[in-house]
PDB file of C-alpha atoms in Angstrom:
ATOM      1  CA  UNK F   1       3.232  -2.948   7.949  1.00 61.00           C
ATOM      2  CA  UNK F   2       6.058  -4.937   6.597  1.00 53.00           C
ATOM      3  CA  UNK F   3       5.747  -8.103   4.421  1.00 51.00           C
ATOM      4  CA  UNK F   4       5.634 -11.457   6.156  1.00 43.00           C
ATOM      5  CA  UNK F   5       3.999  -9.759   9.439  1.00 46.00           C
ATOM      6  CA  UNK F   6       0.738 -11.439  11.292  1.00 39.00           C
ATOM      7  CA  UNK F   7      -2.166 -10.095  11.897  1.00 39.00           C
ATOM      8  CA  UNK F   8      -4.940 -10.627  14.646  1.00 37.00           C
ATOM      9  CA  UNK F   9      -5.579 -13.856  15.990  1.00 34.00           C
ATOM     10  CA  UNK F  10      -9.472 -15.020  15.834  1.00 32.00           C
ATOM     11  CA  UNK F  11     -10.695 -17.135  18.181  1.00 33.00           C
ATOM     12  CA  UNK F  12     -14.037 -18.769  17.703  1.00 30.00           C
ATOM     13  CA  UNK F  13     -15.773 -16.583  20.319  1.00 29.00           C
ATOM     14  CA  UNK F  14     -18.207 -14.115  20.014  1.00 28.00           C
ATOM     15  CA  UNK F  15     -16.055 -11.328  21.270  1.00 30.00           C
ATOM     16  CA  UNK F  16     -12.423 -11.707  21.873  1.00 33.00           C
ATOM     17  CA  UNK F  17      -9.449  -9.548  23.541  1.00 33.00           C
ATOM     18  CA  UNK F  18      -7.139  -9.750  20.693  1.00 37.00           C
ATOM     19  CA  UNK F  19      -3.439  -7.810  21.248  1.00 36.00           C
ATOM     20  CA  UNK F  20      -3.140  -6.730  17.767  1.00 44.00           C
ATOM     21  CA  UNK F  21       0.343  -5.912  16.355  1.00 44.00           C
ATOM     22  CA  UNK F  22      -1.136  -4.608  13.596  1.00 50.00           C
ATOM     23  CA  UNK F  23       1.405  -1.640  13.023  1.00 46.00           C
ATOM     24  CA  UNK F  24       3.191  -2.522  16.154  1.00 40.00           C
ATOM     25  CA  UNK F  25       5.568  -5.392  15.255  1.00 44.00           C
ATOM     26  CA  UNK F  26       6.932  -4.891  11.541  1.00 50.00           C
ATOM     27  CA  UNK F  27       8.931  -7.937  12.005  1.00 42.00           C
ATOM     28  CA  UNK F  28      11.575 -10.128   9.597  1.00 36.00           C
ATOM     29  CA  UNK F  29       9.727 -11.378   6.579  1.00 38.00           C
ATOM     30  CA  UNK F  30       8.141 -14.721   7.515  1.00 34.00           C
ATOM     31  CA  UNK F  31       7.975 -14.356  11.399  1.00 33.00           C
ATOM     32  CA  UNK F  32       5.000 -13.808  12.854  1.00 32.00           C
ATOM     33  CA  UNK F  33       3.852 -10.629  14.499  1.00 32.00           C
ATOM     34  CA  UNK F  34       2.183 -11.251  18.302  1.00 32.00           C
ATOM     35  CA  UNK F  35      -1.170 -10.660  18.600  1.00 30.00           C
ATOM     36  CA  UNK F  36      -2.151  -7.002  18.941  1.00 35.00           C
ATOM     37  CA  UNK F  37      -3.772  -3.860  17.701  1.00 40.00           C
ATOM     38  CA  UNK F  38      -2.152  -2.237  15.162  1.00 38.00           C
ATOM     39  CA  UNK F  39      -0.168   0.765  16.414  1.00 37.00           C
ATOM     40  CA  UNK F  40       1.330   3.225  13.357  1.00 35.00           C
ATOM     41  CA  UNK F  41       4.875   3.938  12.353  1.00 35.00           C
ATOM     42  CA  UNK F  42       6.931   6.347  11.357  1.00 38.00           C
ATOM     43  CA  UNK F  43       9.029   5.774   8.237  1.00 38.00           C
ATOM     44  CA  UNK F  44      12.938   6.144   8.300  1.00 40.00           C
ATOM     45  CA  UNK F  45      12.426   2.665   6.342  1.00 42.00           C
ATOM     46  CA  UNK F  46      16.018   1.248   5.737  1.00 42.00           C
ATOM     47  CA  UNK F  47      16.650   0.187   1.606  1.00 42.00           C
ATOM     48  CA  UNK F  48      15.214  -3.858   2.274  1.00 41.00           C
ATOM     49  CA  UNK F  49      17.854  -6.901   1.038  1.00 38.00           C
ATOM     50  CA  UNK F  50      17.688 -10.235   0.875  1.00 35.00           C
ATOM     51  CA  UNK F  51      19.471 -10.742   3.939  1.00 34.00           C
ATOM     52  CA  UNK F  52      17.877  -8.039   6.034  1.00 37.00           C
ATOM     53  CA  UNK F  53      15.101  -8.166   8.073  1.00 38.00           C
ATOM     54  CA  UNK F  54      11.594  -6.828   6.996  1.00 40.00           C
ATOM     55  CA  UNK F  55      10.083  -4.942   9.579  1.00 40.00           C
ATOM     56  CA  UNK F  56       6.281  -5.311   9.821  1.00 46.00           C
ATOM     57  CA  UNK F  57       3.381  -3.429  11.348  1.00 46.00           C
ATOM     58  CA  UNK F  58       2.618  -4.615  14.688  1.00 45.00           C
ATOM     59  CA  UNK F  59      -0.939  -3.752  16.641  1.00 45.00           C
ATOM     60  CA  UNK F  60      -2.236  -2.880  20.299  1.00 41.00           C
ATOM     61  CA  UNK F  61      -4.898  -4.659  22.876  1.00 40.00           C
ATOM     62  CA  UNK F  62      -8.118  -4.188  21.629  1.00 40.00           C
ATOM     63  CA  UNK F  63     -11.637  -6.248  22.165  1.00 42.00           C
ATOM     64  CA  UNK F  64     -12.668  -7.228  19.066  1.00 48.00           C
ATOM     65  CA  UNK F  65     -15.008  -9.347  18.716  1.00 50.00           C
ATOM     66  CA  UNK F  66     -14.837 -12.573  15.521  1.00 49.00           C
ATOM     67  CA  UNK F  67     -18.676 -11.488  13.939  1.00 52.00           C
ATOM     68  CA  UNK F  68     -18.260  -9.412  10.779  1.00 54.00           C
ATOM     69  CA  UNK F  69     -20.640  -6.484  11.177  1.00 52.00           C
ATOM     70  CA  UNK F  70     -24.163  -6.835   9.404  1.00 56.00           C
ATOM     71  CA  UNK F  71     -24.294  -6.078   5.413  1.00 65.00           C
ATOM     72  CA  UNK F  72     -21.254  -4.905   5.422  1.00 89.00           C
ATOM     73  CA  UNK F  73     -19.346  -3.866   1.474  1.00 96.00           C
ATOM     74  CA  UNK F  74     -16.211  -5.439   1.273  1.00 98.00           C
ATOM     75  CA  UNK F  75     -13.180  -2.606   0.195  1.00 98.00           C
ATOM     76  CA  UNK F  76     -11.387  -4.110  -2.989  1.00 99.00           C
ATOM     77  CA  UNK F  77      -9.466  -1.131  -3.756  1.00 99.00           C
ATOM     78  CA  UNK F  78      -7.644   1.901  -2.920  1.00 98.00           C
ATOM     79  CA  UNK F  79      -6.324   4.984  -4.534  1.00 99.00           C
ATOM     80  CA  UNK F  80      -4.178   8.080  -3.012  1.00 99.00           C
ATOM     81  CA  UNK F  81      -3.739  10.185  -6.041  1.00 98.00           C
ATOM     82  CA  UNK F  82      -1.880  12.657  -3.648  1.00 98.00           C
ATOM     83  CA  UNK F  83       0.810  10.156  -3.000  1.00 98.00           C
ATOM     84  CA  UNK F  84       0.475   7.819  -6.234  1.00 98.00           C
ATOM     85  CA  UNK F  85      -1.009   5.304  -4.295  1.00 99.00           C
ATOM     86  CA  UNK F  86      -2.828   2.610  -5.870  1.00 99.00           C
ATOM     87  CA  UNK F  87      -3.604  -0.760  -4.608  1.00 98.00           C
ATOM     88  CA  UNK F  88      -5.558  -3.618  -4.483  1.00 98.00           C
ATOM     89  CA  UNK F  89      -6.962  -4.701  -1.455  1.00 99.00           C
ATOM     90  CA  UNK F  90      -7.669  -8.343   0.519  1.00 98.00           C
ATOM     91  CA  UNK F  91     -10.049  -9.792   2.831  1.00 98.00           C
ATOM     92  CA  UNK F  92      -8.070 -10.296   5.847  1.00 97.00           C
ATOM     93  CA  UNK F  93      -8.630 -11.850   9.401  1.00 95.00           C
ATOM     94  CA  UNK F  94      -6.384 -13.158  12.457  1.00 92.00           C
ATOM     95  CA  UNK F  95      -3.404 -15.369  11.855  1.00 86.00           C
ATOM     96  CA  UNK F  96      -2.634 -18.145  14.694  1.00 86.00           C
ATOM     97  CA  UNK F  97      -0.758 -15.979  16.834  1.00 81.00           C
ATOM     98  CA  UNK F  98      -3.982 -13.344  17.398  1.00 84.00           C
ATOM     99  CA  UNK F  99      -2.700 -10.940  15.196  1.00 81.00           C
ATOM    100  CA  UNK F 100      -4.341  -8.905  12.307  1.00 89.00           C
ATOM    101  CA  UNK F 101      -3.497 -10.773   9.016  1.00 93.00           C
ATOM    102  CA  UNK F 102      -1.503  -9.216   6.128  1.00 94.00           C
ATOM    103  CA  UNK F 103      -1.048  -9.686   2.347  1.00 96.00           C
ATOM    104  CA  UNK F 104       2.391 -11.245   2.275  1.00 93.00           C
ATOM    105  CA  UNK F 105       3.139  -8.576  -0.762  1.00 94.00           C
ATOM    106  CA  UNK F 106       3.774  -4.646   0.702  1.00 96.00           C
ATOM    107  CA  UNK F 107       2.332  -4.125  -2.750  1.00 97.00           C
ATOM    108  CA  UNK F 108      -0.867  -4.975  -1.271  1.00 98.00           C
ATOM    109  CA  UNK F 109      -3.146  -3.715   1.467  1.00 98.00           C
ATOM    110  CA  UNK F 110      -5.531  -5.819   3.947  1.00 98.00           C
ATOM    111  CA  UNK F 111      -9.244  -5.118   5.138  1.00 98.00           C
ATOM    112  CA  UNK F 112      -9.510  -5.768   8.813  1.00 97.00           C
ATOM    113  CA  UNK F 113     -12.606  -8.000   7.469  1.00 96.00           C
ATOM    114  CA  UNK F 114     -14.501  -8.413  11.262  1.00 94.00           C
ATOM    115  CA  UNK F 115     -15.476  -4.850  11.559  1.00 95.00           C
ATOM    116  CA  UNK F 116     -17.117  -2.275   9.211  1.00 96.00           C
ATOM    117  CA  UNK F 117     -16.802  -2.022   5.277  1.00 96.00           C
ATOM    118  CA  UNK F 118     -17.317   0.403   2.685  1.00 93.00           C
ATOM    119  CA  UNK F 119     -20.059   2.948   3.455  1.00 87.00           C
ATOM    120  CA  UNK F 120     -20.622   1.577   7.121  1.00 91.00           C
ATOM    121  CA  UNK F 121     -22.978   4.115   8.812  1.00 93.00           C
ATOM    122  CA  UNK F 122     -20.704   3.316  12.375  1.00 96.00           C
ATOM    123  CA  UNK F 123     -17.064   2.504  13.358  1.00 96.00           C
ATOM    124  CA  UNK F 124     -13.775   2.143  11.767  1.00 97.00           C
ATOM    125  CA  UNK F 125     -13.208   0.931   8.813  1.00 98.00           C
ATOM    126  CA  UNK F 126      -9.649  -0.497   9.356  1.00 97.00           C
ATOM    127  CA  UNK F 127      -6.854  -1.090   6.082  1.00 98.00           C
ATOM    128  CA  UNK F 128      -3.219  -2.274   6.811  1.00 98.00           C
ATOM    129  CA  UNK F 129       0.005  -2.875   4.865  1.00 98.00           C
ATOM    130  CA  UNK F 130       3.558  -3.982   5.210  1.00 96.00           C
ATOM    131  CA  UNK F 131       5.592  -0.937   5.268  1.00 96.00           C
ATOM    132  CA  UNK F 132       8.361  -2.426   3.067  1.00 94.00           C
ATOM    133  CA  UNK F 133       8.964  -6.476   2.429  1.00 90.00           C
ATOM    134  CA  UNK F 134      12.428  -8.308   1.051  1.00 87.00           C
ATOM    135  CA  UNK F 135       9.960  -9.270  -2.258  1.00 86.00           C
ATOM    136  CA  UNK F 136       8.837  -5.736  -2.834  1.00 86.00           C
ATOM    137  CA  UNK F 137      11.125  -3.469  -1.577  1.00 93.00           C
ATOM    138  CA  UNK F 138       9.701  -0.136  -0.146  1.00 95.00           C
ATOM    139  CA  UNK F 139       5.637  -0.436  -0.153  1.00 97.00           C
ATOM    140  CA  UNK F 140       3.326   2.549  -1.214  1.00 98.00           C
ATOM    141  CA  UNK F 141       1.949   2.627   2.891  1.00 98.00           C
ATOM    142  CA  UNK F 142       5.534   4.257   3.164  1.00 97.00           C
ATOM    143  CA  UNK F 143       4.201   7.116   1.835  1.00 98.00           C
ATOM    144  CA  UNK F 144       1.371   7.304   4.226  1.00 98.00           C
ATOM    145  CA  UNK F 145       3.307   9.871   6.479  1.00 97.00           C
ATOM    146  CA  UNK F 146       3.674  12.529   3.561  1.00 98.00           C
ATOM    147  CA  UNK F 147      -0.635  12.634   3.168  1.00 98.00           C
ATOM    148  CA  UNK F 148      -2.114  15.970   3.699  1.00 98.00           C
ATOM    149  CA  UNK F 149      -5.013  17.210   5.488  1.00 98.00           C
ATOM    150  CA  UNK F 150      -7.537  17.291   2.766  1.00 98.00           C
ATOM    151  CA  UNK F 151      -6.194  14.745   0.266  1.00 98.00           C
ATOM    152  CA  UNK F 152      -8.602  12.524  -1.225  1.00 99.00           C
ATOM    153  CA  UNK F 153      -8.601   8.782  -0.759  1.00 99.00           C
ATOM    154  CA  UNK F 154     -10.570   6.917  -3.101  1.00 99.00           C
ATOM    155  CA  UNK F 155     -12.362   3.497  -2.012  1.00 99.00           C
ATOM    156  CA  UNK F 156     -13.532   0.717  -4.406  1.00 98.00           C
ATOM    157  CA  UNK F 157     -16.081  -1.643  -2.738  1.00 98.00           C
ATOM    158  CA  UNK F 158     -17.071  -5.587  -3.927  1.00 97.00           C
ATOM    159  CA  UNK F 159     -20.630  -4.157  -5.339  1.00 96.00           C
ATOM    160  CA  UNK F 160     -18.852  -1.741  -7.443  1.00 97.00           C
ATOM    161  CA  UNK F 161     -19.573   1.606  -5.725  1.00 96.00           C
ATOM    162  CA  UNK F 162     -16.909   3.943  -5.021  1.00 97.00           C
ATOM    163  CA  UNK F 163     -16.482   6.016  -1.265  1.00 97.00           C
ATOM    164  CA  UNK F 164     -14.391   9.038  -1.327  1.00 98.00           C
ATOM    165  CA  UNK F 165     -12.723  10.334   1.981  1.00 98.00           C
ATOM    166  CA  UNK F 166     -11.156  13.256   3.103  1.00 98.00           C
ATOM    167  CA  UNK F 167      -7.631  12.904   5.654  1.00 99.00           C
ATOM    168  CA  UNK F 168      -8.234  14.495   8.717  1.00 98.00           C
ATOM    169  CA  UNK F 169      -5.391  13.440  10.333  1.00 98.00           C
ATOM    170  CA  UNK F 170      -1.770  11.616   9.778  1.00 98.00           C
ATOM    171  CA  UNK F 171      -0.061  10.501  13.079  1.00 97.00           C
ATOM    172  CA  UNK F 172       3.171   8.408  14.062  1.00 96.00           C
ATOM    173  CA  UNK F 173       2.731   6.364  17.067  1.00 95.00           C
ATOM    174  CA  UNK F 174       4.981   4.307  19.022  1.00 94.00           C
ATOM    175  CA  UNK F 175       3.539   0.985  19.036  1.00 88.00           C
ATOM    176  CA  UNK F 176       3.171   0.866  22.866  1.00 84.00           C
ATOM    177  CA  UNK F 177       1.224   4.079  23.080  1.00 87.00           C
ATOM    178  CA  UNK F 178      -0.914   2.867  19.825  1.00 87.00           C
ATOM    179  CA  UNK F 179      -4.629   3.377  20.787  1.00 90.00           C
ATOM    180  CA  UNK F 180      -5.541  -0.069  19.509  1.00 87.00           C
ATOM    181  CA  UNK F 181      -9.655   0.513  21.080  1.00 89.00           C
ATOM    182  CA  UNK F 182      -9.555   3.588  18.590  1.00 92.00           C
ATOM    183  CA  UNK F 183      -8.002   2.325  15.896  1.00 93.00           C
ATOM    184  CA  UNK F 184     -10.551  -0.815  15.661  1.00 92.00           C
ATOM    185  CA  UNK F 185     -13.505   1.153  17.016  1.00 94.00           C
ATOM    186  CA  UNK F 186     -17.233  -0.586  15.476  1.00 93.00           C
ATOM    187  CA  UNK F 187     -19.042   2.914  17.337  1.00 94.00           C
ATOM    188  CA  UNK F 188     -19.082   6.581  16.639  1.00 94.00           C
ATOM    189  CA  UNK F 189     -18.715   8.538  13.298  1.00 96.00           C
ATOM    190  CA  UNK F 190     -17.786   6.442   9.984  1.00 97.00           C
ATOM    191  CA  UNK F 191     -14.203   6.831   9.064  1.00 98.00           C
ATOM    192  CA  UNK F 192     -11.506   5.486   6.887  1.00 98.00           C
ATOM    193  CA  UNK F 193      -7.977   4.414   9.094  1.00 98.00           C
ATOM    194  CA  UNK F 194      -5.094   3.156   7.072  1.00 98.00           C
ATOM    195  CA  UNK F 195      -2.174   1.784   9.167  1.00 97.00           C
ATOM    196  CA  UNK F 196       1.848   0.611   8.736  1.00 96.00           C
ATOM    197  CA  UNK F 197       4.735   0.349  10.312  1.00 95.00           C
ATOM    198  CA  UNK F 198       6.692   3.668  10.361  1.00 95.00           C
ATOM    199  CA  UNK F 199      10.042   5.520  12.688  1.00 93.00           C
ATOM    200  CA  UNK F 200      13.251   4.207  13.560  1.00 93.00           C
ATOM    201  CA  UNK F 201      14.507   0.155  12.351  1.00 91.00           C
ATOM    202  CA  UNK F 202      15.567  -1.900  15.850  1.00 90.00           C
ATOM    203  CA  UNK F 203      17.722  -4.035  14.177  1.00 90.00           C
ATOM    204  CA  UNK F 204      18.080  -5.870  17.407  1.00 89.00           C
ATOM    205  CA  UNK F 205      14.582  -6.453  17.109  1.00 84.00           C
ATOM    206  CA  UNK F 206      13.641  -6.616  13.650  1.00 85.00           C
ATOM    207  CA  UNK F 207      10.622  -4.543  14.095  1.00 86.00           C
ATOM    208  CA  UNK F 208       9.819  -0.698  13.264  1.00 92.00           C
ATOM    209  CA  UNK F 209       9.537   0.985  16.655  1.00 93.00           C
ATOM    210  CA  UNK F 210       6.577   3.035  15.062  1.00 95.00           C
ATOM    211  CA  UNK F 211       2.991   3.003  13.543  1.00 95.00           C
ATOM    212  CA  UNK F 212       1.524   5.486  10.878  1.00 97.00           C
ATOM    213  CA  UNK F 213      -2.132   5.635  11.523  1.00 97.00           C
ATOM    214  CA  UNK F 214      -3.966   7.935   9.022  1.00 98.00           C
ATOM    215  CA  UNK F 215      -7.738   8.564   9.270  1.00 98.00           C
ATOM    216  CA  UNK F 216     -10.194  10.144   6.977  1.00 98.00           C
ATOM    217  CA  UNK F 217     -13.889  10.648   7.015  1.00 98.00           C
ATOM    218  CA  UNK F 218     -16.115  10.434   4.089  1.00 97.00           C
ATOM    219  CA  UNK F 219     -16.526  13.539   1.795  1.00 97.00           C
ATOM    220  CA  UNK F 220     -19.189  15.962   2.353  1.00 88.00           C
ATOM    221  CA  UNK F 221     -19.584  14.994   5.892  1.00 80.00           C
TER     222      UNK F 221
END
């Protein structure tokens, strides 16, 4: 995702149909991405200028519902060592326009904080970034594409324990065919999915026309 994009909109309900631009959108620093599920995106990220506008990660339709999952970890930090990636990570949630929330900074990731956490026994555990944002340039999600099957990713959680994962699997989506249910899925196997914005730059519309949607499952599983 791009600096300056939304997130998902919350609404006070127990369960809500949010449409998450997560990876989807990658609009112009400062406007807000619509609400849907994050889709992922290729990178052919153009060099980012004061002037220019900074595409941001836009996301899909998905139900998801407002109630944080039960004693969950919170992830506080991330580390490719494949790709040199090494950032700290924020509790995010939705902005006003239904959208998943991002750190302003591309230099920073965000933990979709309403489903699972570190070391969840269920679901997805869900971390987005701006691809690239007018403060910070290119962002290290722009390297998500180049991961390879089998790198380790590294997760730091808020009681100090550590979760190693394993990719599985690096994808570029468009953002209409992002599978938003899967990407934000509570059920099935634990995993790790890291999302940004990623393909071609629609000037016309600001906005990548892509997602990059990596998952990984945890090691020795």
């Amino acid at each position: 995702m791009n600096k300056g994009r939304g997130g998902v909109g919350m609404k006070s309900a127990l369960i809500l149909v949010l449409t998450l631009p997560l990876l989807a959108g990658c609009a112009a620093a400062g406007a807000p991405v619509a609400a849907a599920a994050p889709e992922p995106t290729q990178s052919s990220s153009p060099s980012p200028s004061s002037s220019a506008a900074v595409p941001e990660i836009a996301t899909r339709d998905a139900n998801i519902g407002s109630a944080q999952t039960a004693a969950t970890v919170a992830p506080v930090r991330l580390s490719i060592p494949q790709l040199n990636i090494d950032m700290r990570i924020d509790a995010m949630g939705l902005d006003g326009d239904g959208a998943m929330a991002l750190p302003d900074n591309a230099s920073d990731a965000g933990w979709y904080k309403f489903g699972p956490g570190v070391a969840n026994d269920a679901g997805a555990t869900v971390i987005a970034a701006h691809v690239d944002s007018r403060h910070d340039g290119i962002g290290p999600f722009s390297r998500l594409k180049d991961a390879s099957t089998g790198s380790i990713i590294s997760v730091a959680g808020s009681d100090g324990s550590t979760v190693d994962y394993v990719v599985t699997e690096v994808r570029s989506v468009g953002k209409i065919d992002a599978p938003m249910a899967e990407v934000f899925d509570r059920a099935g196997d634990p995993r790790l999915t890291l999302v940004t914005c990623g393909g071609d730059f629609d000037s016309s519309t600001g906005h990548y026309i892509d997602n990059i949607i990596l998952t990984a499952v945890p090691a020795g599983t």
